[in-house]
Amino acid sequence: MKTFPIGGVHPSANKLSSAKAIEVLPLPEVVTIPLAQHIGAPAVAKVAKGDKVLTGQLIAEAGSFMSANIHSPISGTVTAVDLVANGQGLRQMMITIKREGDDWAEGIDRSETLVKECRLSAQEIIDRIKQAGIVGMGGATFPTHVKLSIPAGKKAECVIINGVECEPYLTSDHRVMLEHGEELVVGVTILMKAVGVEKAYIGIENNKPDAIAHLRKIVAAYKGIEVVPLQVRYPQGGEKQLIAAVTGRQVPPPPALPIDVGAVVCNASTTYAVYQAVQKGMPLIQRVVTITGKSLREPKNLLTRMGTPVSTLIAAAGGLPENTGKVINGGPMMGRAMVNLDSPVTKGCSGITVMSEHDARRRVATQCIKCAKCVAACPMGLEPYYLSKMTQKKNWDEIEARMITSCIECGCCQSTCPAYLPLLDWIRLGKQTTMGRIRARAAAAAPKK
C-alpha cells in the first residue's frame, strides 16, 4: 500500500467522532466575520454599520488576486466593522452581524437535488469559484481560484483529492466523504474540467475503510477517477507528502509548487464546496467542524455557519469540561491554542479539540541528546534540532540556506523529541522571520514606480 517516502510518525488517532453523523448547529444570534480568513490580502469590506444583509450576500471583496470574497452567513443588520480579538487574542478587522430571520440572497439553490452535468467552460468554473470565495478548507486556506489558474508554461496532469485527514481527532472530511460522496465526486469532475485533465485520484488512509468503499462504488460510474487507499502515516495529508504517496513524484523545494510536477491538490471538503458553488450558486458560508476531546461529553461533527463563536460549538457538545487545560483550533499536531473562545469559526477551521490538563501539559525541556529522532521524523528531510538552535542564535542566513522555508510545521520533530524541546516553536519563529527577510529583499529589488 502506498505512502510517502521520508519521515513521518504514528500519533494516536483518537477519532472519537468518526461515527457521528453531521448535525446542523442552530443559527447563531450574532456572527463576527474576519476579513482575513485566507492566505493573501485581506478582503475589503463592502458593508457598513447599519446595513441590512441577506444570507449569501457579498459583504467583503477580494483585496487582490491572492485573496478571497466573503459572504454573509446569516441575514440581519451589520452592527460593527471594527477590530475584534481572534482566537489567539490578536485584534483583526471583522464584520459583526446581528441575525434577523434567515432570508437568502437570490440565485442560491438550497435543495438537495444532485446536479451532475456542468456546462460551464473552464474559465467560467474558475470565475464562479472565485465569486463564491472558496479557499482550501484543510487549514491552509489558499484561494482555490488561484490554485486552479495554471501559470503560463505549466501543465496540469492530474487532480488529487485530499481525503487523508491524518490530523488526530478530526473527522469532518471523513463525514463529508460518507454523507456527501456523490456531490464530492461531481466536484472532482468540475475540478478536472477546470484544469483540463482526464485523471483524478482520491487519496484516503486505510483507517477509513467505509469512505474508501463508499467512494469506490460512486466513482465506478465516472471515467478517470480512482480512489487510492494509503497507509496510515502522519503527515500524509501534507500536499507534498500526498503527491509523493499517490504519484511517486517529489515536489522540489520552494519556490516550486505542486503544479511543477503536474499535480493540483484539493481537500475533500473544498471539493464539496466547489460542487456547491458551481452547481448550486452557494458561497462558502458554512462548513463541517469537528468538536472533540476525550473529556467532552459528546464529540460531534457540526455543520456550522462561519462567524459562529467557538463557545457555541463547545456548548453543543456538552460544555467545557472542568479539567480542560487547552482548547485548540485544529488538532493537537498542527493546531493553535486558543485564548478567546468567543472568537469565530472561519473557513479554515476544520475542528476544535479540547485537551485535558494532563494531556495539554508540556514536559520540562532538558538538553538535546543528539539522538537525531527529529531528523528521522521530518517528512521534508530537514534537521529540526539545527534549525531550532540557529533560530535561537538569530543566524538567519544559515537557516535560510538550510531550507527552513520548506518546513510544513507538522510537529513531527517536537512530538518525537525525548528531551521535550520546543523545536516547532523555534522553527516557526525562524521560518516567519526568514519569509519576512525574503519579502523585504524582493520589495527592495522591485522596480520603483
Short mmCIF file of C-alpha atoms in Angstrom, two decimals:
data_model
loop_
_atom_site.label_atom_id
_atom_site.label_comp_id
_atom_site.label_asym_id
_atom_site.label_seq_id
_atom_site.Cartn_x
_atom_site.Cartn_y
_atom_site.Cartn_z
CA MET A 1 0.00 0.00 0.00
CA LYS A 2 1.24 3.45 -0.91
CA THR A 3 2.70 6.12 1.38
CA PHE A 4 5.29 8.93 1.26
CA PRO A 5 8.99 8.01 1.43
CA ILE A 6 10.62 10.22 4.10
CA GLY A 7 9.94 10.65 7.81
CA GLY A 8 6.53 10.69 9.43
CA VAL A 9 5.14 9.47 12.75
CA HIS A 10 2.16 7.47 14.03
CA PRO A 11 0.31 9.52 16.70
CA SER A 12 -2.77 8.03 18.34
CA ALA A 13 -5.71 8.67 16.00
CA ASN A 14 -8.37 9.35 18.68
CA LYS A 15 -11.10 9.69 16.02
CA LEU A 16 -13.79 9.94 18.68
CA SER A 17 -16.42 11.41 16.35
CA SER A 18 -15.85 9.32 13.21
CA ALA A 19 -19.18 7.51 13.60
CA LYS A 20 -21.13 10.68 14.46
CA ALA A 21 -23.31 11.88 11.59
CA ILE A 22 -23.18 15.57 10.70
CA GLU A 23 -25.60 17.67 12.76
CA VAL A 24 -26.80 21.14 11.82
CA LEU A 25 -25.87 23.67 14.50
CA PRO A 26 -28.70 26.16 15.18
CA LEU A 27 -28.15 29.59 13.67
CA PRO A 28 -26.16 31.98 15.87
CA GLU A 29 -27.72 35.21 17.06
CA VAL A 30 -24.53 37.18 16.29
CA VAL A 31 -21.60 36.42 13.99
CA THR A 32 -18.19 38.05 13.61
CA ILE A 33 -16.60 37.60 10.20
CA PRO A 34 -12.82 38.21 9.87
CA LEU A 35 -11.72 39.91 6.66
CA ALA A 36 -8.56 37.76 6.63
CA GLN A 37 -9.68 34.11 6.50
CA HIS A 38 -7.27 33.11 3.77
CA ILE A 39 -3.69 33.34 2.54
CA GLY A 40 -3.04 36.67 0.80
CA ALA A 41 -4.50 40.15 1.10
CA PRO A 42 -7.48 40.64 3.45
CA ALA A 43 -10.84 41.16 1.81
CA VAL A 44 -12.19 44.72 1.64
CA ALA A 45 -15.47 45.36 3.47
CA LYS A 46 -18.40 46.32 1.22
CA VAL A 47 -20.85 46.98 4.04
CA ALA A 48 -21.00 49.47 6.89
CA LYS A 49 -22.63 49.70 10.29
CA GLY A 50 -26.42 49.76 9.95
CA ASP A 51 -26.57 47.97 6.60
CA LYS A 52 -29.07 45.14 6.12
CA VAL A 53 -27.65 41.96 4.62
CA LEU A 54 -29.03 38.66 3.33
CA THR A 55 -27.62 35.17 3.83
CA GLY A 56 -25.14 34.56 1.00
CA GLN A 57 -24.73 38.25 0.14
CA LEU A 58 -21.23 39.52 -0.67
CA ILE A 59 -20.03 41.59 2.29
CA ALA A 60 -16.29 41.80 1.56
CA GLU A 61 -14.50 41.69 -1.79
CA ALA A 62 -11.15 40.06 -2.53
CA GLY A 63 -8.39 42.61 -1.91
CA SER A 64 -6.18 41.29 -4.73
CA PHE A 65 -5.78 38.26 -7.00
CA MET A 66 -4.37 36.37 -3.98
CA SER A 67 -7.41 36.96 -1.79
CA ALA A 68 -10.99 35.72 -1.43
CA ASN A 69 -14.53 37.08 -1.33
CA ILE A 70 -16.51 36.81 1.90
CA HIS A 71 -20.29 36.43 2.15
CA SER A 72 -22.74 36.88 4.97
CA PRO A 73 -23.58 33.59 6.73
CA ILE A 74 -26.80 34.99 8.17
CA SER A 75 -29.37 37.68 7.39
CA GLY A 76 -29.61 40.70 9.63
CA THR A 77 -28.01 44.04 10.43
CA VAL A 78 -24.33 44.95 10.42
CA THR A 79 -23.60 46.28 13.90
CA ALA A 80 -19.87 46.96 13.51
CA VAL A 81 -16.88 46.85 11.17
CA ASP A 82 -14.06 47.05 13.66
CA LEU A 83 -11.08 45.35 15.28
CA VAL A 84 -12.04 42.23 17.27
CA ALA A 85 -9.82 39.72 19.11
CA ASN A 86 -9.31 36.42 17.27
CA GLY A 87 -8.68 33.01 18.83
CA GLN A 88 -5.08 33.86 19.68
CA GLY A 89 -6.07 37.19 21.23
CA LEU A 90 -4.80 39.29 18.32
CA ARG A 91 -7.12 42.04 17.13
CA GLN A 92 -8.10 41.91 13.47
CA MET A 93 -10.72 43.62 11.34
CA MET A 94 -14.09 41.83 11.43
CA ILE A 95 -17.68 42.47 10.38
CA THR A 96 -20.24 41.87 13.14
CA ILE A 97 -23.81 40.99 12.14
CA LYS A 98 -26.88 40.55 14.36
CA ARG A 99 -29.25 37.93 12.98
CA GLU A 100 -32.80 38.77 11.90
CA GLY A 101 -34.59 35.73 10.45
CA ASP A 102 -32.93 33.66 7.72
CA ASP A 103 -33.53 35.43 4.41
CA TRP A 104 -31.33 34.37 1.49
CA ALA A 105 -29.85 36.21 -1.46
CA GLU A 106 -31.26 35.33 -4.88
CA GLY A 107 -29.71 32.68 -7.11
CA ILE A 108 -28.76 30.15 -4.42
CA ASP A 109 -30.17 26.64 -4.81
CA ARG A 110 -30.62 25.16 -1.32
CA SER A 111 -32.23 21.93 -2.49
CA GLU A 112 -30.50 18.56 -2.07
CA THR A 113 -31.10 17.59 -5.72
CA LEU A 114 -27.87 16.24 -7.23
CA VAL A 115 -26.77 18.20 -10.32
CA LYS A 116 -24.23 16.14 -12.25
CA GLU A 117 -23.81 17.96 -15.55
CA CYS A 118 -21.67 21.09 -15.68
CA ARG A 119 -21.94 23.03 -18.94
CA LEU A 120 -19.62 25.86 -17.93
CA SER A 121 -16.24 26.43 -19.58
CA ALA A 122 -13.05 26.04 -17.54
CA GLN A 123 -12.74 29.81 -17.05
CA GLU A 124 -16.40 30.12 -16.09
CA ILE A 125 -15.88 27.43 -13.44
CA ILE A 126 -12.88 29.27 -12.00
CA ASP A 127 -14.79 32.57 -12.04
CA ARG A 128 -17.71 31.03 -10.17
CA ILE A 129 -15.35 29.52 -7.57
CA LYS A 130 -13.74 32.94 -7.15
CA GLN A 131 -17.13 34.64 -6.76
CA ALA A 132 -18.10 32.10 -4.07
CA GLY A 133 -14.95 32.77 -2.00
CA ILE A 134 -13.79 29.15 -1.96
CA VAL A 135 -10.45 28.52 -0.22
CA GLY A 136 -8.58 25.43 0.94
CA MET A 137 -10.60 24.08 3.87
CA GLY A 138 -7.98 21.70 5.23
CA GLY A 139 -6.32 24.56 7.10
CA ALA A 140 -4.06 26.21 4.53
CA THR A 141 -6.87 28.49 3.20
CA PHE A 142 -5.15 29.04 -0.16
CA PRO A 143 -7.67 30.71 -2.54
CA THR A 144 -8.94 27.92 -4.80
CA HIS A 145 -9.36 30.08 -7.89
CA VAL A 146 -5.64 30.92 -7.69
CA LYS A 147 -4.70 27.24 -7.42
CA LEU A 148 -6.81 26.43 -10.48
CA SER A 149 -5.31 29.27 -12.55
CA ILE A 150 -2.41 27.35 -14.08
CA PRO A 151 0.59 29.65 -14.80
CA ALA A 152 1.82 30.04 -18.37
CA GLY A 153 4.32 27.35 -19.24
CA LYS A 154 2.93 24.89 -16.68
CA LYS A 155 0.59 21.98 -17.38
CA ALA A 156 -1.65 20.05 -15.01
CA GLU A 157 -1.66 16.29 -15.46
CA CYS A 158 -3.89 15.16 -12.60
CA VAL A 159 -6.12 16.32 -9.77
CA ILE A 160 -5.54 14.79 -6.33
CA ILE A 161 -8.30 15.00 -3.72
CA ASN A 162 -7.01 15.01 -0.16
CA GLY A 163 -9.26 12.72 1.89
CA VAL A 164 -6.44 11.69 4.21
CA GLU A 165 -7.39 13.71 7.32
CA CYS A 166 -4.30 12.47 9.16
CA GLU A 167 -4.54 15.02 11.99
CA PRO A 168 -5.53 13.21 15.21
CA TYR A 169 -9.11 13.70 16.49
CA LEU A 170 -10.50 15.46 13.38
CA THR A 171 -13.25 13.73 11.37
CA SER A 172 -15.03 16.46 9.37
CA ASP A 173 -13.60 15.37 5.99
CA HIS A 174 -14.41 11.74 6.80
CA ARG A 175 -18.06 12.57 7.39
CA VAL A 176 -18.25 14.75 4.25
CA MET A 177 -16.93 11.84 2.16
CA LEU A 178 -19.51 9.50 3.68
CA GLU A 179 -22.53 11.80 3.66
CA HIS A 180 -21.84 13.88 0.55
CA GLY A 181 -19.88 11.44 -1.59
CA GLU A 182 -22.00 11.92 -4.71
CA GLU A 183 -21.62 15.70 -4.61
CA LEU A 184 -17.91 15.38 -3.85
CA VAL A 185 -17.32 13.20 -6.91
CA VAL A 186 -19.20 15.65 -9.13
CA GLY A 187 -16.92 18.30 -7.60
CA VAL A 188 -13.93 16.22 -8.72
CA THR A 189 -15.21 16.22 -12.31
CA ILE A 190 -15.63 20.00 -12.12
CA LEU A 191 -12.04 20.44 -10.91
CA MET A 192 -10.82 18.13 -13.69
CA LYS A 193 -12.62 20.27 -16.26
CA ALA A 194 -11.30 23.49 -14.72
CA VAL A 195 -7.65 22.46 -15.10
CA GLY A 196 -8.06 20.37 -18.26
CA VAL A 197 -7.07 16.90 -17.04
CA GLU A 198 -8.56 13.45 -17.58
CA LYS A 199 -7.20 11.76 -14.43
CA ALA A 200 -8.04 12.31 -10.77
CA TYR A 201 -7.10 10.45 -7.60
CA ILE A 202 -8.86 10.49 -4.22
CA GLY A 203 -6.28 9.65 -1.53
CA ILE A 204 -7.73 8.15 1.67
CA GLU A 205 -5.87 6.45 4.52
CA ASN A 206 -6.91 2.87 5.15
CA ASN A 207 -8.24 3.65 8.64
CA LYS A 208 -11.36 4.91 6.80
CA PRO A 209 -12.46 1.70 5.02
CA ASP A 210 -16.08 2.87 4.92
CA ALA A 211 -15.13 6.04 2.99
CA ILE A 212 -12.88 4.06 0.62
CA ALA A 213 -15.65 1.55 -0.15
CA HIS A 214 -18.34 4.24 -0.48
CA LEU A 215 -16.38 6.42 -2.90
CA ARG A 216 -15.14 3.45 -4.92
CA LYS A 217 -18.75 2.48 -5.51
CA ILE A 218 -19.60 6.00 -6.67
CA VAL A 219 -16.56 6.58 -8.93
CA ALA A 220 -17.23 3.33 -10.80
CA ALA A 221 -19.74 5.33 -12.84
CA TYR A 222 -17.20 8.06 -13.69
CA LYS A 223 -14.30 7.97 -16.11
CA GLY A 224 -10.76 8.75 -14.97
CA ILE A 225 -11.33 8.92 -11.18
CA GLU A 226 -9.52 6.47 -8.90
CA VAL A 227 -9.73 6.00 -5.13
CA VAL A 228 -6.24 5.33 -3.73
CA PRO A 229 -6.00 3.67 -0.27
CA LEU A 230 -2.92 4.82 1.66
CA GLN A 231 -1.01 3.56 4.67
CA VAL A 232 -1.79 5.39 7.90
CA ARG A 233 1.09 7.78 8.46
CA TYR A 234 1.21 11.36 9.64
CA PRO A 235 1.54 13.93 7.95
CA GLN A 236 0.25 12.23 4.79
CA GLY A 237 -2.29 15.00 4.35
CA GLY A 238 0.53 17.43 3.60
CA GLU A 239 0.33 18.44 -0.05
CA LYS A 240 3.84 17.32 -0.96
CA GLN A 241 3.55 14.08 1.04
CA LEU A 242 0.24 13.23 -0.63
CA ILE A 243 1.62 13.85 -4.12
CA ALA A 244 4.61 11.61 -3.36
CA ALA A 245 2.35 8.88 -1.94
CA VAL A 246 -0.13 8.88 -4.83
CA THR A 247 2.11 9.58 -7.85
CA GLY A 248 5.64 8.89 -6.63
CA ARG A 249 6.70 12.39 -7.73
CA GLN A 250 8.69 14.71 -5.46
CA VAL A 251 7.88 18.43 -5.43
CA PRO A 252 11.20 20.37 -5.40
CA PRO A 253 11.95 22.83 -2.55
CA PRO A 254 10.35 26.31 -2.54
CA PRO A 255 9.57 28.26 -4.62
CA ALA A 256 8.47 25.10 -6.52
CA LEU A 257 4.77 24.22 -6.30
CA PRO A 258 2.74 21.03 -6.92
CA ILE A 259 1.96 22.22 -10.45
CA ASP A 260 5.69 21.82 -11.20
CA VAL A 261 5.11 18.05 -11.07
CA GLY A 262 1.76 18.29 -12.83
CA ALA A 263 -0.47 17.99 -9.75
CA VAL A 264 -3.37 20.09 -8.46
CA VAL A 265 -4.39 19.12 -4.91
CA CYS A 266 -7.73 19.96 -3.27
CA ASN A 267 -9.10 18.99 0.13
CA ALA A 268 -12.22 16.81 0.30
CA SER A 269 -14.36 19.48 1.98
CA THR A 270 -13.08 22.07 -0.50
CA THR A 271 -14.13 19.80 -3.37
CA TYR A 272 -17.64 19.54 -1.90
CA ALA A 273 -17.71 23.34 -1.56
CA VAL A 274 -16.68 23.62 -5.23
CA TYR A 275 -19.69 21.49 -6.19
CA GLN A 276 -21.96 23.70 -4.06
CA ALA A 277 -20.56 26.89 -5.60
CA VAL A 278 -20.56 25.83 -9.24
CA GLN A 279 -23.73 23.74 -9.39
CA LYS A 280 -25.83 25.45 -6.72
CA GLY A 281 -24.54 29.03 -6.58
CA MET A 282 -23.75 28.54 -2.87
CA PRO A 283 -20.95 30.75 -1.50
CA LEU A 284 -18.70 29.45 1.28
CA ILE A 285 -20.76 30.48 4.31
CA GLN A 286 -20.78 27.22 6.30
CA ARG A 287 -18.64 24.15 6.87
CA VAL A 288 -18.49 20.94 8.89
CA VAL A 289 -16.48 21.40 12.10
CA THR A 290 -15.45 18.57 14.42
CA ILE A 291 -15.80 19.45 18.11
CA THR A 292 -13.91 16.78 20.02
CA GLY A 293 -11.84 15.78 23.02
CA LYS A 294 -11.56 12.85 25.43
CA SER A 295 -13.25 14.79 28.23
CA LEU A 296 -16.10 16.19 26.15
CA ARG A 297 -19.47 14.68 26.96
CA GLU A 298 -20.48 14.30 23.30
CA PRO A 299 -17.95 14.86 20.47
CA LYS A 300 -19.74 15.86 17.28
CA ASN A 301 -19.45 16.94 13.66
CA LEU A 302 -21.42 20.15 13.28
CA LEU A 303 -22.48 21.98 10.11
CA THR A 304 -21.66 25.48 11.27
CA ARG A 305 -22.18 28.94 9.79
CA MET A 306 -18.99 30.99 9.51
CA GLY A 307 -18.60 33.53 12.28
CA THR A 308 -20.28 31.35 14.92
CA PRO A 309 -18.47 31.67 18.28
CA VAL A 310 -16.35 28.62 19.15
CA SER A 311 -18.01 28.65 22.59
CA THR A 312 -21.33 27.79 20.89
CA LEU A 313 -19.85 24.59 19.43
CA ILE A 314 -18.40 23.63 22.81
CA ALA A 315 -21.80 24.16 24.45
CA ALA A 316 -23.43 21.95 21.78
CA ALA A 317 -21.00 19.16 22.71
CA GLY A 318 -21.93 19.29 26.40
CA GLY A 319 -19.95 22.28 27.61
CA LEU A 320 -16.34 22.86 28.60
CA PRO A 321 -15.11 20.09 30.95
CA GLU A 322 -13.77 21.16 34.35
CA ASN A 323 -10.40 19.55 33.68
CA THR A 324 -9.79 21.48 30.44
CA GLY A 325 -6.19 22.54 30.04
CA LYS A 326 -6.23 23.82 26.47
CA VAL A 327 -8.63 24.42 23.58
CA ILE A 328 -7.05 24.08 20.14
CA ASN A 329 -8.24 25.47 16.84
CA GLY A 330 -7.49 22.38 14.72
CA GLY A 331 -5.86 19.21 16.01
CA PRO A 332 -3.07 18.61 18.52
CA MET A 333 -0.27 18.33 15.93
CA MET A 334 -0.76 21.45 13.80
CA GLY A 335 -3.49 23.40 15.60
CA ARG A 336 -3.10 26.64 17.54
CA ALA A 337 -4.04 27.05 21.19
CA MET A 338 -6.90 29.49 21.77
CA VAL A 339 -7.19 32.17 24.43
CA ASN A 340 -10.54 33.56 23.27
CA LEU A 341 -13.39 31.05 22.93
CA ASP A 342 -15.77 33.76 21.71
CA SER A 343 -13.70 34.03 18.54
CA PRO A 344 -15.40 32.85 15.34
CA VAL A 345 -15.34 29.72 13.22
CA THR A 346 -13.62 30.59 9.93
CA LYS A 347 -13.20 28.96 6.51
CA GLY A 348 -10.07 27.07 7.58
CA CYS A 349 -11.45 25.75 10.88
CA SER A 350 -11.94 22.00 10.42
CA GLY A 351 -12.09 21.21 14.12
CA ILE A 352 -11.89 22.32 17.74
CA THR A 353 -10.02 19.99 20.08
CA VAL A 354 -10.49 20.24 23.85
CA MET A 355 -7.49 18.86 25.76
CA SER A 356 -7.44 17.93 29.45
CA GLU A 357 -4.89 19.47 31.81
CA HIS A 358 -2.98 16.18 31.80
CA ASP A 359 -2.84 15.88 28.00
CA ALA A 360 -2.13 19.57 27.44
CA ARG A 361 0.71 19.85 29.94
CA ARG A 362 4.13 20.32 28.38
CA ARG A 363 7.04 18.41 29.86
CA VAL A 364 10.04 20.36 31.15
CA ALA A 365 12.60 20.70 28.37
CA THR A 366 16.08 19.32 29.00
CA GLN A 367 19.23 19.19 26.87
CA CYS A 368 19.39 17.82 23.33
CA ILE A 369 20.95 14.34 23.48
CA LYS A 370 21.90 14.30 19.76
CA CYS A 371 19.69 11.27 19.08
CA ALA A 372 18.53 12.58 15.66
CA LYS A 373 14.97 11.31 16.16
CA CYS A 374 13.71 14.68 14.91
CA VAL A 375 15.76 14.29 11.73
CA ALA A 376 14.38 10.79 11.10
CA ALA A 377 10.80 12.03 11.68
CA CYS A 378 10.96 15.12 9.44
CA PRO A 379 8.95 14.44 6.25
CA MET A 380 10.81 17.24 4.46
CA GLY A 381 14.30 15.89 5.14
CA LEU A 382 15.33 18.85 7.31
CA GLU A 383 17.41 19.00 10.51
CA PRO A 384 14.97 20.39 13.08
CA TYR A 385 17.43 20.44 16.01
CA TYR A 386 19.85 22.57 13.97
CA LEU A 387 17.19 24.94 12.62
CA SER A 388 15.91 25.44 16.16
CA LYS A 389 19.40 26.15 17.53
CA MET A 390 20.29 28.56 14.73
CA THR A 391 17.00 30.41 15.19
CA GLN A 392 17.82 30.90 18.85
CA LYS A 393 21.20 32.30 17.77
CA LYS A 394 19.45 34.54 15.18
CA ASN A 395 21.60 33.12 12.41
CA TRP A 396 19.08 33.99 9.71
CA ASP A 397 21.38 33.41 6.74
CA GLU A 398 22.19 29.90 7.92
CA ILE A 399 18.59 28.77 8.44
CA GLU A 400 17.61 30.17 5.04
CA ALA A 401 20.47 28.22 3.45
CA ARG A 402 19.28 25.10 5.31
CA MET A 403 15.82 25.46 3.70
CA ILE A 404 13.77 26.40 6.74
CA THR A 405 11.06 27.65 4.34
CA SER A 406 10.47 24.01 3.33
CA CYS A 407 9.14 23.24 6.83
CA ILE A 408 5.43 22.36 6.74
CA GLU A 409 5.05 22.87 10.53
CA CYS A 410 3.67 19.36 11.02
CA GLY A 411 5.13 18.93 14.52
CA CYS A 412 6.69 15.50 13.89
CA CYS A 413 10.04 16.71 15.26
CA GLN A 414 8.65 18.04 18.52
CA SER A 415 6.42 15.01 19.09
CA THR A 416 9.40 12.63 18.90
CA CYS A 417 11.93 14.62 20.96
CA PRO A 418 12.91 12.71 24.13
CA ALA A 419 14.27 15.96 25.61
CA TYR A 420 10.85 17.65 25.13
CA LEU A 421 12.45 20.59 23.31
CA PRO A 422 10.02 23.12 21.78
CA LEU A 423 11.53 22.57 18.33
CA LEU A 424 8.48 23.60 16.33
CA ASP A 425 8.04 26.82 18.29
CA TRP A 426 11.55 27.97 17.41
CA ILE A 427 11.33 26.76 13.81
CA ARG A 428 8.03 28.61 13.28
CA LEU A 429 9.72 31.79 14.53
CA GLY A 430 12.73 31.21 12.28
CA LYS A 431 10.56 30.46 9.25
CA GLN A 432 8.40 33.54 9.82
CA THR A 433 11.49 35.74 10.15
CA THR A 434 13.11 34.23 7.05
CA MET A 435 9.96 34.70 4.95
CA GLY A 436 9.87 38.34 6.06
CA ARG A 437 13.50 38.81 5.00
CA ILE A 438 12.80 37.22 1.61
CA ARG A 439 9.82 39.51 1.05
CA ALA A 440 11.86 42.57 2.07
CA ARG A 441 14.62 41.66 -0.42
CA ALA A 442 12.05 41.20 -3.18
CA ALA A 443 10.45 44.56 -2.39
CA ALA A 444 13.83 46.30 -2.39
CA ALA A 445 14.74 44.74 -5.74
CA ALA A 446 11.42 45.59 -7.39
CA PRO A 447 11.39 48.45 -9.92
CA LYS A 448 10.38 51.74 -8.32
CA LYS A 449 7.07 53.09 -9.58
#
